[in-house]
CSV table of C-alpha atoms in Angstrom, one decimal:
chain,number,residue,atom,x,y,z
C,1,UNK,CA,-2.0,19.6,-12.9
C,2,UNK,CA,-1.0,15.8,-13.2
C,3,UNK,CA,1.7,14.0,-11.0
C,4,UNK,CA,4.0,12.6,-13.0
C,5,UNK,CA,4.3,9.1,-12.2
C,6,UNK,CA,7.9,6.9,-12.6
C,7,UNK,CA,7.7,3.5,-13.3
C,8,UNK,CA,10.9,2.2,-10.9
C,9,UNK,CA,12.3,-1.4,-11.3
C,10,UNK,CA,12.8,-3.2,-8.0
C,11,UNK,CA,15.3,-5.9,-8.6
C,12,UNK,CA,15.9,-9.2,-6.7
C,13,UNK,CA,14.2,-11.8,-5.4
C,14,UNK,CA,11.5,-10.8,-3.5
C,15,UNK,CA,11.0,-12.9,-0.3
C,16,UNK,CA,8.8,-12.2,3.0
C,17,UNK,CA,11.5,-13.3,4.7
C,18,UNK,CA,14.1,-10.3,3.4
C,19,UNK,CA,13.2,-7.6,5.9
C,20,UNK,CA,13.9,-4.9,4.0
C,21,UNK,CA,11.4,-6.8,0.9
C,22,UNK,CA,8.7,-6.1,3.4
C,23,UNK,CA,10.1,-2.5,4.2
C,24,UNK,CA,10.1,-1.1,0.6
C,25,UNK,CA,6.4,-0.9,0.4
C,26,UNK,CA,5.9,1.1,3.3
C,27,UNK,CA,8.2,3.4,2.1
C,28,UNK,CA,6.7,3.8,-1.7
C,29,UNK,CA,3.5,4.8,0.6
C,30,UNK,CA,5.3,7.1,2.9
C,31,UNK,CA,7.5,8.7,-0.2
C,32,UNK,CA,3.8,9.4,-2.3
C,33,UNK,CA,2.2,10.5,1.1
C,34,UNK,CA,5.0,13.2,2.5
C,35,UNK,CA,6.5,14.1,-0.8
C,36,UNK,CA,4.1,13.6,-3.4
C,37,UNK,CA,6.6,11.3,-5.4
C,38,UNK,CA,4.3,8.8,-6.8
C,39,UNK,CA,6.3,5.7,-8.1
C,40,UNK,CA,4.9,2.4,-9.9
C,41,UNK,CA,7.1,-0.3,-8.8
C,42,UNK,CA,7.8,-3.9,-10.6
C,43,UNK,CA,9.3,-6.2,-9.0
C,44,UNK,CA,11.8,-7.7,-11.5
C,45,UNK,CA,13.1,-11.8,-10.1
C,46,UNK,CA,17.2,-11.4,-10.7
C,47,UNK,CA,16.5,-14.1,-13.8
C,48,UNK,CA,14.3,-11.6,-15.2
C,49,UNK,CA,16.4,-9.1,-15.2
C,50,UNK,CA,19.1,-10.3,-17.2
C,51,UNK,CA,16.7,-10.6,-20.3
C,52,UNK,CA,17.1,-8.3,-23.7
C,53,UNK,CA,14.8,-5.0,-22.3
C,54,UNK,CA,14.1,-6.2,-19.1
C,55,UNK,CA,14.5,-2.9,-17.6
C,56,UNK,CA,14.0,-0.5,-20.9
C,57,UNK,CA,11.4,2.2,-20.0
C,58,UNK,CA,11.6,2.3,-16.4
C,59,UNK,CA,12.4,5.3,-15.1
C,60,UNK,CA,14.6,4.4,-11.9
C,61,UNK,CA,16.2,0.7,-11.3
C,62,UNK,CA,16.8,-0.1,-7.1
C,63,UNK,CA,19.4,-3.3,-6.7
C,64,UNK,CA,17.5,-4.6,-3.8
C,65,UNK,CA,19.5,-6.5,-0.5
C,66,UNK,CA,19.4,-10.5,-0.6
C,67,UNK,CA,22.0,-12.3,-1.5
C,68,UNK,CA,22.7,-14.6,-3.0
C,69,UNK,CA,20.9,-13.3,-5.8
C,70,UNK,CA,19.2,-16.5,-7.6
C,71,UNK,CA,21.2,-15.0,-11.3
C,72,UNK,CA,24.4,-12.9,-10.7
C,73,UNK,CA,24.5,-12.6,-14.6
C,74,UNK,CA,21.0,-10.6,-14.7
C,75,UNK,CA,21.6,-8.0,-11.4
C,76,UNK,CA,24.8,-7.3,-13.3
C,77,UNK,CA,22.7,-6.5,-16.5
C,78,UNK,CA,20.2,-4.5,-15.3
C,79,UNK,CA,22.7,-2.4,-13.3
C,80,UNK,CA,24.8,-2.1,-16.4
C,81,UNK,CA,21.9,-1.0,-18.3
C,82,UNK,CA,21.2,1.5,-15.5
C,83,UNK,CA,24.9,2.9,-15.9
C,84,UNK,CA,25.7,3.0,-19.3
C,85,UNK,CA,21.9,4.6,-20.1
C,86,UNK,CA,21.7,7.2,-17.5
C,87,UNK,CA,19.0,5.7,-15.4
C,88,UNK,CA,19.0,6.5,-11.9
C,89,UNK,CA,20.4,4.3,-9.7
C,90,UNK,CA,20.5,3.0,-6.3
C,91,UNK,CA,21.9,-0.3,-4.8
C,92,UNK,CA,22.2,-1.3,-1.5
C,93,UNK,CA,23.7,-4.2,0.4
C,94,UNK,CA,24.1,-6.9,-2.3
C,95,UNK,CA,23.3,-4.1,-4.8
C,96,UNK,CA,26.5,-1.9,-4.0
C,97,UNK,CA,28.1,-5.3,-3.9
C,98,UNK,CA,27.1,-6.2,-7.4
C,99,UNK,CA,27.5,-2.4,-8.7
C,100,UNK,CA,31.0,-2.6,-8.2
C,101,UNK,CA,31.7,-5.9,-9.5
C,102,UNK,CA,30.0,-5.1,-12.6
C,103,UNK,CA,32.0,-1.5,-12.7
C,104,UNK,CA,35.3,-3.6,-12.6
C,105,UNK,CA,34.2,-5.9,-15.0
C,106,UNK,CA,32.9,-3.6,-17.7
C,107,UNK,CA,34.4,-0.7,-17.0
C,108,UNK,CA,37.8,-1.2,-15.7
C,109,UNK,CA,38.3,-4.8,-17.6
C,110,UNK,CA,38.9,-6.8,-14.1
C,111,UNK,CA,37.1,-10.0,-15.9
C,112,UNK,CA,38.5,-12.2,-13.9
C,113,UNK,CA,37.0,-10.7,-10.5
C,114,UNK,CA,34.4,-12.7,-8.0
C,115,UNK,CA,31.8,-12.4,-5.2
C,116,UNK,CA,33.0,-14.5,-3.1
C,117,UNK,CA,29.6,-15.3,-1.5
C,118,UNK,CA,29.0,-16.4,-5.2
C,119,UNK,CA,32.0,-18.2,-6.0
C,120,UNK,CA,33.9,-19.2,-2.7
C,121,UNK,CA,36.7,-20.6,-4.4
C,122,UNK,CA,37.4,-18.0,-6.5
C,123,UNK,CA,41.0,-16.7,-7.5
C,124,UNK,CA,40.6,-13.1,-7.3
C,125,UNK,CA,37.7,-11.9,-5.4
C,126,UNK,CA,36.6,-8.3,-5.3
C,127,UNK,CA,33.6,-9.1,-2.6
C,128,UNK,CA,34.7,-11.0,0.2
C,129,UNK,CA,34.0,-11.8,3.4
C,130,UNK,CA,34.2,-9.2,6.1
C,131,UNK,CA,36.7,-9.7,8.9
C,132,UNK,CA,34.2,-8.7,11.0
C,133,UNK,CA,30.0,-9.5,9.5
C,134,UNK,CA,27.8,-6.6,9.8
C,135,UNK,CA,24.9,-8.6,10.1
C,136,UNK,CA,22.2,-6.6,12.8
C,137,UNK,CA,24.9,-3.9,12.9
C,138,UNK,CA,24.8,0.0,13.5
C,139,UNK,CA,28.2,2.4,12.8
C,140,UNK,CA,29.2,5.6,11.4
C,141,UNK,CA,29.8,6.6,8.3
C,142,UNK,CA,31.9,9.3,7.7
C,143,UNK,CA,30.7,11.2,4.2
C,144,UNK,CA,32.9,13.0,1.9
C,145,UNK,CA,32.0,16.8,1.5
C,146,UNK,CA,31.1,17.9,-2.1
C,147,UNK,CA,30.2,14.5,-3.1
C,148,UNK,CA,26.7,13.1,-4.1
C,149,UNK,CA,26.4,11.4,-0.9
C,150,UNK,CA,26.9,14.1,1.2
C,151,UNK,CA,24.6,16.6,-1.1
C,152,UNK,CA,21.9,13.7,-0.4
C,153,UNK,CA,22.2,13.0,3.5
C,154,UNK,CA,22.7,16.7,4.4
C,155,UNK,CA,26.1,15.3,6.8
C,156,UNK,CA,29.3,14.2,6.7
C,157,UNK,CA,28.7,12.0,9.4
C,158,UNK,CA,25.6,9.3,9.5
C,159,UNK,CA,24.9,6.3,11.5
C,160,UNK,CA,23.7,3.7,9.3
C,161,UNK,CA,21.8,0.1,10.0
C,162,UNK,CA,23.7,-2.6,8.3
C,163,UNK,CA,22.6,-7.0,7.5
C,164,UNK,CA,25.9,-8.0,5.3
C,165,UNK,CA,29.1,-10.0,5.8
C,166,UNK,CA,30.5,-9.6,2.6
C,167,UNK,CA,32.2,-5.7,0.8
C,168,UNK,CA,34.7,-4.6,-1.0
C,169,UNK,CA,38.3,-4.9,-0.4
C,170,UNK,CA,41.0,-5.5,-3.8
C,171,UNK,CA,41.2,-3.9,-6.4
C,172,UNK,CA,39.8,0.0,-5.2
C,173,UNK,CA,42.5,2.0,-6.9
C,174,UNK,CA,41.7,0.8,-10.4
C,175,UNK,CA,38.0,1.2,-9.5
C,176,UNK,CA,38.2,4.8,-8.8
C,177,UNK,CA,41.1,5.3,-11.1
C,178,UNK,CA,37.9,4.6,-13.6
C,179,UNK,CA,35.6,6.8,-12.2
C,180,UNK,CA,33.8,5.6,-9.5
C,181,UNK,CA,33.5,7.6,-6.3
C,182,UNK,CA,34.0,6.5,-2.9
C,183,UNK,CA,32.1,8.7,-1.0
C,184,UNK,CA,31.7,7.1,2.4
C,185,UNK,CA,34.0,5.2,5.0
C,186,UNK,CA,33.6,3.6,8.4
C,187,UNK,CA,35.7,5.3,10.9
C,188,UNK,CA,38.0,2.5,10.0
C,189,UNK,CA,38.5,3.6,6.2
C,190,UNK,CA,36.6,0.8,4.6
C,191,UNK,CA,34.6,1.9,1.9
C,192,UNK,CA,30.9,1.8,2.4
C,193,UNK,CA,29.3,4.4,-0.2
C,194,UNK,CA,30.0,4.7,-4.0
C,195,UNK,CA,28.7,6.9,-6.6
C,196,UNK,CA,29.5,7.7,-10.3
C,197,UNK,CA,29.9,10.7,-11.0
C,198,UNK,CA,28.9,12.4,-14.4
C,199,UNK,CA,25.8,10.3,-14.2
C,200,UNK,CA,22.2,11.4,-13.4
C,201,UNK,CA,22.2,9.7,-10.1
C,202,UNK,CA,24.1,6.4,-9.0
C,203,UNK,CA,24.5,5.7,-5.7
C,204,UNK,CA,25.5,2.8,-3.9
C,205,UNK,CA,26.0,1.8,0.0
C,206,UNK,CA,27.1,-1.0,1.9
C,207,UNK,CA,24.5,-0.3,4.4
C,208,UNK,CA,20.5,-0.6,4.1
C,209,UNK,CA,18.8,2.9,4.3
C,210,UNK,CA,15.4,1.3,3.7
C,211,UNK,CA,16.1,0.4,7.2
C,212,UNK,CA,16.0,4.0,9.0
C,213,UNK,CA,13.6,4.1,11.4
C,214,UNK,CA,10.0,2.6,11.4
C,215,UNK,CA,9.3,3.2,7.6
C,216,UNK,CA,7.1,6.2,7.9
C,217,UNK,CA,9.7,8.9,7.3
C,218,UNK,CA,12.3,7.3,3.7
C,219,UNK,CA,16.1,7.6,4.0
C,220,UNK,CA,17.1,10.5,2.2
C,221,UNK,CA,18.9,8.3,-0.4
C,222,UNK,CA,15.9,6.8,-0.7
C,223,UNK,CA,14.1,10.1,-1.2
C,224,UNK,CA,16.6,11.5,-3.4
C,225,UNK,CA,16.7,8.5,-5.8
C,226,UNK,CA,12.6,8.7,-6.3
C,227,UNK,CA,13.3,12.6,-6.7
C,228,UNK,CA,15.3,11.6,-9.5
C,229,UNK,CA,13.2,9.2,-11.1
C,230,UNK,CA,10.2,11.7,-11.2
C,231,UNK,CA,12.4,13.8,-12.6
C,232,UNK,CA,13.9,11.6,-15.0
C,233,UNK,CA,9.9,10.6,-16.1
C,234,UNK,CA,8.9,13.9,-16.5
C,235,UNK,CA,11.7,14.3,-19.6
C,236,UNK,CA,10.9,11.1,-20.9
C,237,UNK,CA,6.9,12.3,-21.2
């Protein structure tokens, strides 16, 4: 019997320099070699992805950390395409940044809201800079039972790796007034994981779980996202 293979779209600009760039092949390796989840990744430049089908026909889209992204305007397409067609999805770091930012543009009708880290002087900024930066940090987070989240990391309490100074802070309410999920808080209530429910998987964290460890052994979100884009090939063959 054949493996199915997904075709998974890896979006941002790659860079030796990003650690977790240099991470995400060792875990493609690891995820085929202990689960037999065999993925064929492009990596789509965030100019790229902004373009009329740039990520028709893949099977699972991944907002990859690395911000500033070099186009806002195409990570927010692809991860609008992603939402709006049922693709699985996972963002992390700049990618739960941008998820919500293009939730409470298109969704909620915030059109007027920012990343500050892409607009410093902006009026209303939904991203902005932490009081305190993550960057090289490790903390809790506490996990919301009969969510997604939970469902995925098994707990309702993780410690998580972190390389951000920027998240979410205005505007919450009308977020999840529209739907979105916040699954996950620090042990100081800020929100660091999102999901959607009603869609096939969309999940979203502040944190980097392509960090977890030496690479051998994938982040269960990371696990559970591949999981879902087998599965999401094997009913598009």
């Amino acid at each position: 019997m054949t493996e199915t293979l997904a075709r998974i779209a890896l979006v941002g600009d790659r860079s030796p320099n990003v650690v977790s760039h240099t991470r995400i092949p060792l875990l493609l390796d690891a995820l085929a070699a202990r689960e037999r989840l065999l993925l064929d990744a492009y990596w789509i430049p965030s100019e790229q992805a902004g373009e009329p089908g740039a990520v028709d026909g893949f099977d699972a889209v991944w907002v990859v950390p690395g911000s500033p992204y070099r186009s806002e305007a195409g990570v927010l397409a692809a991860i609008r395409v992603a939402r709006e067609r049922g693709i699985p999805f996972l963002g992390t770091c700049g990618g739960f940044q941008h998820a919500l930012l293009e939730f409470a543009r298109h969704v909620c009708g915030l059109t007027g809201v920012a990343h500050a880290e892409n607009d410093p002087d902006a009026g209303d900024p939904l991203i902005e800079p932490l009081a305190c930066s993550l960057v090289g940090h490790e903390g809790a987070v506490l996990v919301e039972p009969d969510s997604l989240a939970q469902s995925v990391i098994g707990s309702e309490r993780t410690v998580e790796r972190y390389f951000c100074a920027y998240g979410p802070s205005r505007h919450l309410d009308a977020l999840s007034g529209h739907g979105l999920r916040f699954s996950g808080r620090d042990e100081d209530g800020h929100v660091r994981i999102a999901e959607l429910p009603g869609h096939p998987f969309f999940l979203v964290s502040l944190f980097q779980p392509e960090l977890s460890g030496d690479g051998s052994r994938p982040h269960p979100m990371v696990t559970a996202w591949a999981r879902a884009a087998v599965e999401h090939a094997g009913q598009r063959v």
